[in-house]
């Protein structure tokens, strides 16, 4: 019995050191005593790294299972990225562009050879292990309840919804949380290499890499400082070897910025604030506000890596969306860009709980949380289309386009905010608050997360691919023209794997297409005369029956999409 008590005390002393300095030795002893009592119950004891690892693997498997019931795409880019991963092996240089993101495609080149399901599971592992390293980072900065960092990330509905999808943001999020963990562990060389690789994936991180370079110089870490330039140099010299441009990277970044600067609409500086509950969940944003409120009352600087770093990244994207003075690339309000810092914000949320528990008169955060709850209730309790809220402004836009839209309310964000405030103020112990937040986070995930069905367009392209697959089984391969990249995705093929490489549809390729060749025309990508005047409308084929047979058509139920299969006579 004495050994058991001794062991519990050791665990308590090791795993429950607070982040903030306590006001007195007596307070410290009391809290350690409380933790020891709580830890005598397995349910309330701090979880071990082994258990965190098990939870991580379970989460990865659950994400993978969810991918089978959530067949729809967040955006069609994820399917195109998969096809591009496989095409790397036929032309490695094709991944150098900003859209292709070379650091992203290099990591996925090998997994893509094992098929779409393996790539999906690989994504799930990255998403889950981002949570594991959030847990390890929370331990490293001495957060008393590091399990919350793991739970807060793994239960975020938007994170779950993207966990199995082919986006570079997921890989960047994993490497970023790993880099921050390595930095806190004072393994600066490895942290520098990880930070260097992030910009090989996402170029918007260059300002942060520059700041880290100067930080390492300040710490007199000369070799790690030099290592921050490894992958930018690799990227530049790779481009130089192909193009002969010695300043390839700089010129490519400037060219990309000028090309996409105003290519997409800017949603306004406040856009990402309004969508923050959709991206991170109401629990996380409430705890973030609580944390910064506490720091304001304490007149202390927030934690650099888990508070200031992700907040600066978030604000950068808010600036990109300013409408009055265009700054940086337009993002169209895409939410997935923000998940890169989701693991760090999860650690910050766990830190916020600890700071609240360790601070006298912490109840003063109510001065900011009550107004926040009111603002959430007024402005953020609407459903969304994963780009913007479907509120009165959205209804007005639809009215201008001649479409009716009925505004509805969606109170999950407000429930999350109010529930978080209640858990904070009812005076639970550290162990009890961990259990309360874990249960509440899982509850919010269950009521918020919804499978994404295939869109009408995606479903019809899938049918087109299935039709072609059956056609080739019966008649063999024939030359084809096709524009829609989902066609290749659903065949799990790439253009280079066909006996005769498919081409896109325009007046020249149609004229060169041999007899009995097939044309897979679709209403999304096959007719964009503003981009290519040689593109052909489907009416061209229908109005020339002596040259083309219409042998199949695919209509969306709502008539928003149509696909035709024409055969050249």
XYZ file of C-alpha atoms in Angstrom:
569
model
C 0.000 0.000 0.000
C 2.861 2.349 0.823
C 4.483 1.603 -2.537
C 1.231 2.363 -4.317
C 0.898 5.754 -2.604
C 4.541 6.521 -3.325
C 4.073 5.696 -6.989
C 0.986 7.897 -7.231
C 2.907 10.757 -5.663
C 5.742 10.382 -8.151
C 3.281 10.487 -11.048
C 1.659 13.536 -9.548
C 4.949 15.391 -9.143
C 6.144 14.490 -12.630
C 3.036 15.099 -14.692
C 1.213 17.860 -12.861
C 3.677 20.738 -12.776
C 1.760 23.926 -13.571
C 2.803 26.297 -16.353
C 2.337 29.494 -14.355
C 4.133 30.262 -11.110
C 1.824 29.727 -8.147
C 1.400 32.354 -5.517
C 2.583 30.277 -2.613
C 4.228 27.020 -1.692
C 1.133 26.082 0.278
C -1.056 26.405 -2.821
C 1.329 24.176 -4.747
C 1.260 21.497 -2.057
C -2.532 21.606 -1.868
C -2.900 21.165 -5.612
C -0.393 18.335 -5.703
C -2.295 16.677 -2.880
C -5.552 17.102 -4.808
C -3.987 15.586 -7.890
C -2.723 12.637 -5.877
C -6.227 11.951 -4.570
C -7.713 12.237 -8.052
C -5.025 10.029 -9.548
C -6.018 7.153 -7.284
C -8.946 6.668 -9.656
C -7.873 5.245 -13.042
C -10.559 7.275 -14.816
C -9.102 10.527 -13.528
C -5.376 9.700 -13.642
C -3.119 11.392 -16.222
C -2.896 9.352 -19.409
C 0.455 7.890 -20.375
C 2.224 8.321 -23.698
C 1.362 4.700 -24.470
C -2.342 5.345 -23.959
C -2.103 8.542 -26.016
C -0.535 6.510 -28.805
C -3.348 3.948 -28.622
C -5.961 6.728 -28.798
C -4.096 8.168 -31.778
C -4.252 4.879 -33.689
C -7.915 4.418 -32.794
C -8.651 7.909 -34.108
C -6.817 7.144 -37.364
C -8.935 4.029 -37.858
C -12.143 5.937 -37.088
C -11.179 8.656 -39.562
C -10.526 5.986 -42.195
C -13.906 4.361 -41.533
C -15.619 7.750 -41.785
C -14.058 8.295 -45.220
C -16.223 5.489 -46.608
C -19.481 7.154 -45.542
C -18.343 10.670 -46.450
C -17.748 10.114 -50.169
C -18.222 13.689 -51.306
C -15.366 16.098 -51.884
C -14.672 19.220 -49.892
C -13.257 20.472 -53.192
C -12.389 18.556 -56.358
C -8.745 19.536 -55.868
C -8.283 16.567 -53.554
C -9.024 14.137 -56.390
C -6.804 16.057 -58.818
C -3.956 16.017 -56.280
C -4.207 12.230 -56.073
C -3.919 11.874 -59.848
C -0.992 14.304 -59.797
C 0.804 12.247 -57.128
C 0.794 9.240 -59.441
C 1.867 11.281 -62.465
C 5.044 12.259 -60.618
C 6.646 8.984 -61.664
C 6.272 9.846 -65.346
C 7.489 13.437 -65.025
C 8.952 14.456 -61.643
C 9.442 18.053 -62.760
C 5.721 18.633 -63.155
C 5.298 19.044 -59.360
C 7.386 22.210 -59.107
C 4.508 24.685 -59.490
C 2.889 26.469 -56.554
C -0.384 24.592 -57.035
C 1.370 21.211 -57.176
C 3.417 21.981 -54.037
C 6.607 19.909 -54.467
C 7.138 19.121 -50.784
C 3.619 17.739 -50.613
C 3.896 15.564 -53.730
C 7.326 14.186 -52.820
C 5.973 12.770 -49.547
C 2.981 11.214 -51.295
C 4.685 9.878 -54.425
C 5.384 6.460 -52.883
C 2.068 6.031 -51.007
C 0.155 6.868 -54.196
C 1.564 3.754 -55.856
C -0.435 1.654 -53.378
C -3.766 3.136 -54.419
C -6.364 5.588 -53.244
C -7.306 3.712 -50.053
C -3.714 3.554 -48.856
C -3.290 7.290 -49.478
C -6.517 7.881 -47.562
C -5.254 5.896 -44.568
C -1.907 7.696 -44.754
C -3.797 10.982 -44.484
C -5.665 9.636 -41.458
C -2.391 8.729 -39.775
C -1.033 12.235 -40.346
C -4.193 13.796 -38.911
C -4.183 11.521 -35.859
C -0.451 11.852 -35.157
C -0.788 15.627 -35.322
C -2.906 15.120 -32.229
C -0.277 12.872 -30.678
C 2.429 15.529 -31.115
C 0.024 18.132 -29.740
C -0.100 15.896 -26.653
C 3.702 15.606 -26.569
C 4.105 19.363 -26.984
C 1.657 19.971 -24.146
C 3.746 17.640 -21.984
C 6.942 19.398 -23.014
C 5.686 22.823 -21.912
C 4.489 21.267 -18.629
C 0.749 21.472 -19.136
C -0.863 19.528 -16.320
C -3.581 17.969 -18.487
C -1.869 17.343 -21.873
C -4.557 14.839 -22.859
C -6.842 17.786 -23.570
C -4.585 18.917 -26.427
C -4.979 15.488 -28.018
C -8.735 15.376 -27.456
C -9.361 18.953 -28.566
C -7.737 18.306 -31.950
C -9.003 14.805 -32.666
C -12.625 15.801 -32.002
C -12.721 18.978 -34.117
C -15.451 18.323 -36.713
C -13.765 20.259 -39.515
C -10.448 18.526 -38.796
C -12.193 15.146 -38.931
C -13.923 16.115 -42.167
C -10.567 16.864 -43.825
C -8.529 14.177 -42.047
C -8.623 11.695 -44.934
C -8.450 14.141 -47.842
C -5.541 14.948 -50.147
C -4.591 18.460 -49.112
C -1.159 19.880 -48.418
C -2.499 21.688 -45.340
C -2.757 18.388 -43.469
C 0.893 17.509 -44.045
C 1.929 21.090 -43.230
C -0.046 20.956 -39.955
C 1.707 17.733 -38.955
C 5.182 19.066 -39.752
C 4.466 22.376 -38.007
C 3.391 20.764 -34.715
C 6.413 18.450 -35.000
C 8.734 21.408 -35.612
C 7.377 23.307 -32.612
C 7.740 20.203 -30.418
C 11.354 19.737 -31.554
C 12.054 23.401 -30.887
C 10.649 23.173 -27.348
C 12.775 20.048 -26.890
C 15.784 22.159 -27.920
C 16.516 19.902 -30.889
C 17.051 22.971 -32.997
C 18.694 21.293 -36.001
C 15.748 18.953 -36.573
C 13.287 21.752 -35.855
C 15.019 23.931 -38.447
C 14.857 21.193 -41.074
C 11.162 20.635 -40.367
C 10.462 24.374 -40.581
C 12.457 24.521 -43.800
C 10.367 21.730 -45.295
C 7.088 23.512 -44.490
C 7.892 26.271 -47.004
C 8.617 23.535 -49.568
C 4.910 22.745 -49.120
C 3.277 26.101 -48.286
C 4.997 29.282 -49.465
C 3.021 31.564 -47.146
C 5.248 30.306 -44.320
C 8.329 32.136 -45.605
C 7.829 35.115 -43.233
C 7.628 32.714 -40.282
C 10.710 30.826 -41.461
C 12.576 34.139 -41.591
C 11.520 34.916 -38.011
C 12.687 31.481 -36.890
C 16.026 32.060 -38.630
C 16.579 35.236 -36.595
C 15.445 33.475 -33.427
C 18.099 30.807 -33.973
C 20.730 33.495 -34.544
C 19.642 35.129 -31.286
C 20.063 31.748 -29.554
C 23.502 31.397 -31.224
C 22.382 28.211 -32.934
C 24.509 28.772 -36.032
C 24.117 25.384 -37.730
C 20.322 25.161 -37.230
C 20.031 28.722 -38.569
C 21.804 27.617 -41.742
C 19.597 24.521 -41.986
C 16.474 26.688 -42.330
C 17.623 27.364 -45.905
C 18.013 23.724 -46.975
C 14.696 23.141 -48.728
C 14.320 26.624 -50.199
C 17.719 26.006 -51.819
C 16.643 22.558 -53.015
C 13.514 24.104 -54.518
C 15.445 26.920 -56.177
C 18.205 24.765 -57.682
C 15.691 22.193 -58.890
C 13.861 24.969 -60.717
C 17.164 26.421 -61.965
C 18.179 23.038 -63.406
C 14.966 22.967 -65.442
C 14.438 26.597 -66.417
C 17.911 28.111 -66.264
C 16.569 30.848 -63.983
C 19.072 31.250 -61.136
C 16.433 33.114 -59.092
C 13.747 30.595 -59.952
C 12.141 30.438 -56.503
C 11.888 34.190 -56.030
C 10.522 34.767 -59.519
C 8.081 31.881 -59.187
C 6.727 33.234 -55.884
C 6.305 36.721 -57.363
C 4.659 35.320 -60.489
C 2.233 33.214 -58.481
C 1.324 36.135 -56.238
C 0.586 38.358 -59.233
C -1.455 35.644 -60.966
C -3.699 34.736 -58.042
C -3.703 38.115 -56.294
C -7.217 38.955 -57.483
C -8.208 35.674 -59.103
C -10.619 34.868 -56.264
C -12.980 37.070 -54.242
C -11.865 38.478 -50.900
C -14.447 37.907 -48.178
C -13.432 40.698 -45.798
C -11.109 40.906 -42.788
C -13.798 39.582 -40.427
C -14.536 36.506 -42.544
C -12.276 34.046 -40.745
C -13.347 35.336 -37.339
C -16.964 34.566 -38.290
C -15.944 31.119 -39.570
C -13.599 30.290 -36.670
C -16.202 28.169 -34.859
C -16.692 26.152 -38.048
C -12.955 25.552 -38.402
C -11.836 25.014 -34.801
C -15.087 24.522 -32.913
C -16.769 26.644 -30.264
C -14.804 25.031 -27.427
C -11.427 26.002 -28.871
C -12.305 29.587 -29.736
C -13.821 30.161 -26.292
C -10.705 28.887 -24.548
C -8.476 30.981 -26.827
C -10.409 34.124 -25.884
C -10.200 33.121 -22.224
C -6.430 32.657 -22.493
C -5.744 36.043 -24.084
C -8.099 37.694 -21.598
C -6.159 36.177 -18.702
C -2.874 37.364 -20.198
C -4.299 40.862 -20.580
C -5.342 40.927 -16.905
C -1.954 39.533 -15.869
C -0.115 41.923 -18.195
C 2.023 39.014 -19.364
C 3.221 38.045 -22.830
C 1.322 35.047 -24.249
C 3.207 31.841 -25.014
C 5.268 32.438 -28.151
C 4.904 29.154 -30.009
C 1.435 27.933 -29.035
C -0.295 31.327 -28.773
C 1.440 34.048 -30.759
C 2.590 31.879 -33.708
C -0.833 30.415 -34.656
C -2.570 33.719 -33.974
C -0.224 35.573 -36.341
C -0.863 32.947 -39.000
C -4.628 33.310 -38.510
C -4.413 37.106 -38.706
C -2.295 36.887 -41.854
C -5.154 35.162 -43.642
C -7.579 37.745 -42.281
C -5.384 40.434 -43.874
C -5.375 38.511 -47.169
C -9.168 38.897 -47.209
C -9.300 42.680 -46.739
C -11.456 44.047 -49.539
C -10.633 47.757 -49.395
C -6.863 47.388 -49.900
C -5.837 44.103 -51.584
C -2.875 42.580 -49.748
C -1.336 39.237 -50.688
C -3.132 36.414 -52.499
C -6.913 36.202 -52.444
C -8.154 33.025 -50.766
C -11.865 33.050 -51.737
C -12.510 32.448 -48.056
C -11.348 28.825 -48.161
C -11.348 27.385 -44.655
C -8.864 24.573 -45.114
C -5.924 26.987 -45.077
C -6.581 27.527 -41.360
C -6.241 23.901 -40.262
C -2.452 24.190 -40.442
C -2.465 25.805 -36.992
C -5.318 23.690 -35.577
C -2.898 21.432 -33.600
C -1.239 24.483 -32.036
C -4.575 26.046 -31.135
C -5.538 22.745 -29.486
C -2.453 22.953 -27.288
C -3.298 26.578 -26.561
C -6.812 25.562 -25.496
C -5.364 23.023 -23.048
C -2.971 25.698 -21.766
C -5.942 28.058 -21.329
C -7.664 25.561 -19.032
C -4.525 25.270 -16.932
C -3.990 29.022 -16.763
C -7.584 29.480 -15.690
C -7.267 26.880 -12.923
C -3.990 28.374 -11.692
C -5.074 32.014 -11.678
C -6.663 33.840 -8.765
C -9.831 35.709 -9.691
C -9.896 33.889 -13.029
C -13.642 34.454 -13.027
C -12.875 37.878 -14.499
C -12.611 36.215 -17.915
C -16.423 36.300 -17.831
C -16.055 39.982 -18.745
C -14.924 38.841 -22.199
C -16.679 35.454 -22.502
C -20.227 36.732 -21.931
C -19.933 39.372 -24.693
C -18.300 36.712 -26.865
C -21.243 34.350 -26.324
C -23.624 37.145 -27.318
C -21.641 37.873 -30.493
C -21.556 34.180 -31.380
C -25.296 33.929 -30.817
C -25.991 36.922 -33.050
C -23.499 36.471 -35.885
C -22.277 32.859 -35.959
C -25.351 30.681 -35.365
C -25.970 29.874 -39.018
C -25.203 26.799 -41.126
C -22.375 27.136 -43.625
C -21.270 25.784 -46.985
C -17.689 25.342 -45.733
C -16.740 28.672 -47.250
C -19.149 31.161 -45.702
C -22.110 31.365 -43.326
C -25.530 31.022 -44.926
C -26.853 34.127 -43.204
C -28.845 37.177 -44.289
C -25.922 38.506 -46.344
C -25.751 35.230 -48.221
C -29.511 35.334 -48.822
C -29.117 38.858 -50.234
C -26.431 37.636 -52.641
C -28.700 34.827 -53.783
C -31.550 37.296 -54.296
C -29.320 39.410 -56.532
C -28.632 36.289 -58.576
C -32.374 35.633 -58.874
C -32.433 32.695 -56.453
C -34.476 32.373 -53.302
C -32.801 31.274 -50.083
C -34.424 30.721 -46.706
C -32.189 31.683 -43.776
C -32.064 29.125 -40.951
C -30.364 29.148 -37.568
C -27.811 26.633 -36.318
C -27.042 26.831 -32.605
C -24.204 24.308 -32.212
C -21.518 27.058 -31.973
C -23.445 28.794 -29.185
C -23.986 25.503 -27.328
C -20.209 24.880 -27.475
C -19.378 28.361 -26.188
C -21.902 28.304 -23.336
C -20.938 24.748 -22.347
C -17.265 25.719 -22.221
C -18.008 28.708 -19.998
C -20.022 26.527 -17.616
C -17.239 23.921 -17.340
C -14.742 26.667 -16.541
C -16.727 28.406 -13.819
C -18.221 25.485 -11.841
C -14.972 24.823 -9.962
C -13.916 21.359 -11.114
C -10.524 19.880 -10.247
C -7.914 19.387 -12.972
C -8.855 15.746 -13.449
C -12.566 16.460 -13.432
C -12.242 19.300 -15.909
C -10.307 17.016 -18.232
C -13.092 14.441 -18.183
C -15.757 17.137 -18.575
C -14.079 18.684 -21.609
C -13.363 15.285 -23.175
C -17.006 14.237 -22.902
C -18.238 17.631 -24.079
C -15.838 17.702 -27.058
C -16.948 14.232 -28.151
C -20.597 15.261 -27.725
C -20.080 18.358 -29.900
C -18.313 16.286 -32.552
C -21.205 13.818 -32.657
C -23.887 16.479 -33.060
C -21.870 18.584 -35.498
C -20.095 16.131 -37.800
C -22.049 15.082 -40.873
C -20.949 12.854 -43.771
C -20.508 14.693 -47.050
C -22.402 13.021 -49.903
C -21.285 13.083 -53.515
C -22.465 16.136 -55.389
C -24.610 15.724 -58.486
C -21.597 16.528 -60.636
C -19.242 14.110 -58.886
C -21.820 11.332 -59.003
C -22.326 11.760 -62.737
C -18.607 11.858 -63.501
C -18.266 8.659 -61.477
C -20.974 7.138 -63.676
C -19.123 8.319 -66.799
C -15.938 6.630 -65.594
C -17.843 3.427 -64.794
C -19.441 3.499 -68.247
C -16.017 3.839 -69.889
C -14.620 1.022 -67.752
C -17.414 -1.292 -68.931
C -16.945 -0.086 -72.523
C -13.229 -0.984 -72.517
C -13.949 -4.421 -71.098
C -16.216 -5.086 -74.051
C -14.459 -3.244 -76.893
C -10.960 -2.501 -75.636
C -9.329 0.897 -75.337
C -9.961 3.551 -77.940
C -8.592 7.111 -78.232
C -10.472 9.513 -75.971
C -10.741 13.234 -75.278
C -11.642 14.296 -71.737
C -11.288 17.416 -69.575
C -12.693 16.418 -66.193
C -9.923 15.195 -63.858
C -12.366 13.250 -61.691
C -12.695 10.903 -64.661
C -9.140 9.696 -64.019
C -9.653 9.628 -60.262
C -12.622 7.278 -60.468
C -10.751 5.005 -62.862
C -7.706 5.173 -60.533
C -5.645 5.806 -63.638
C -3.509 8.614 -65.004
C -3.313 9.808 -68.624
C 0.114 8.202 -69.073
C -1.254 4.727 -68.206
C -3.591 4.626 -71.227
C -2.476 2.888 -74.422
C -3.113 6.166 -76.224
C -2.707 9.202 -73.962
C -6.009 11.100 -73.667
C -6.098 14.759 -74.653
C -8.303 17.684 -73.700
C -11.222 18.735 -75.894
C -10.797 21.584 -78.394
C -11.219 22.140 -82.108
C -7.721 20.847 -82.907
C -7.845 17.641 -80.865
C -11.356 16.868 -82.145
C -10.159 17.265 -85.742
C -7.190 14.955 -85.046
C -9.233 12.322 -83.180
C -9.313 9.048 -85.160
C -12.525 7.374 -86.277
C -14.468 5.712 -83.399
C -12.649 7.886 -80.873
C -14.716 8.947 -77.846
C -15.315 12.469 -76.557
C -16.311 12.844 -72.866
C -17.767 16.342 -72.777
C -18.836 17.875 -69.470
C -20.515 21.169 -68.649
C -17.963 22.153 -65.961
C -14.595 22.053 -67.693
C -15.175 21.321 -71.382
C -16.453 24.724 -72.458
C -14.608 27.748 -71.081
C -14.116 30.037 -74.053
C -12.808 32.833 -71.815
C -9.783 30.616 -71.145
C -9.483 28.907 -74.525
C -11.422 30.110 -77.559
C -10.817 26.778 -79.288
C -13.055 24.952 -76.788
C -16.281 23.518 -78.197
C -19.825 23.694 -76.894
C -21.756 20.423 -76.795
C -24.097 21.890 -79.445
C -21.256 21.623 -81.960
C -21.421 17.842 -81.711
C -25.217 17.667 -81.669
C -25.437 19.913 -84.735
C -23.048 17.709 -86.725
C -24.732 14.280 -86.650
C -22.942 13.292 -89.848
C -19.643 13.467 -87.929
C -20.568 12.500 -84.354
C -22.906 10.082 -82.605
C -24.246 10.857 -79.146
C -24.018 7.471 -77.467
C -24.561 8.358 -73.783
C -25.559 11.279 -71.597
C -25.467 11.917 -67.865
C -27.771 14.528 -66.325
C -27.762 15.805 -62.764
C -31.167 15.569 -61.122
C -31.190 19.324 -60.587
C -29.877 19.953 -64.122
C -26.798 21.684 -62.692
C -24.446 19.387 -64.626
C -24.508 17.344 -67.790
C -22.024 15.006 -69.400
C -22.139 13.611 -72.943
C -20.255 10.813 -74.646
C -19.840 11.369 -78.366
C -18.285 8.945 -80.864
C -16.533 10.279 -83.918
C -17.784 8.643 -87.120
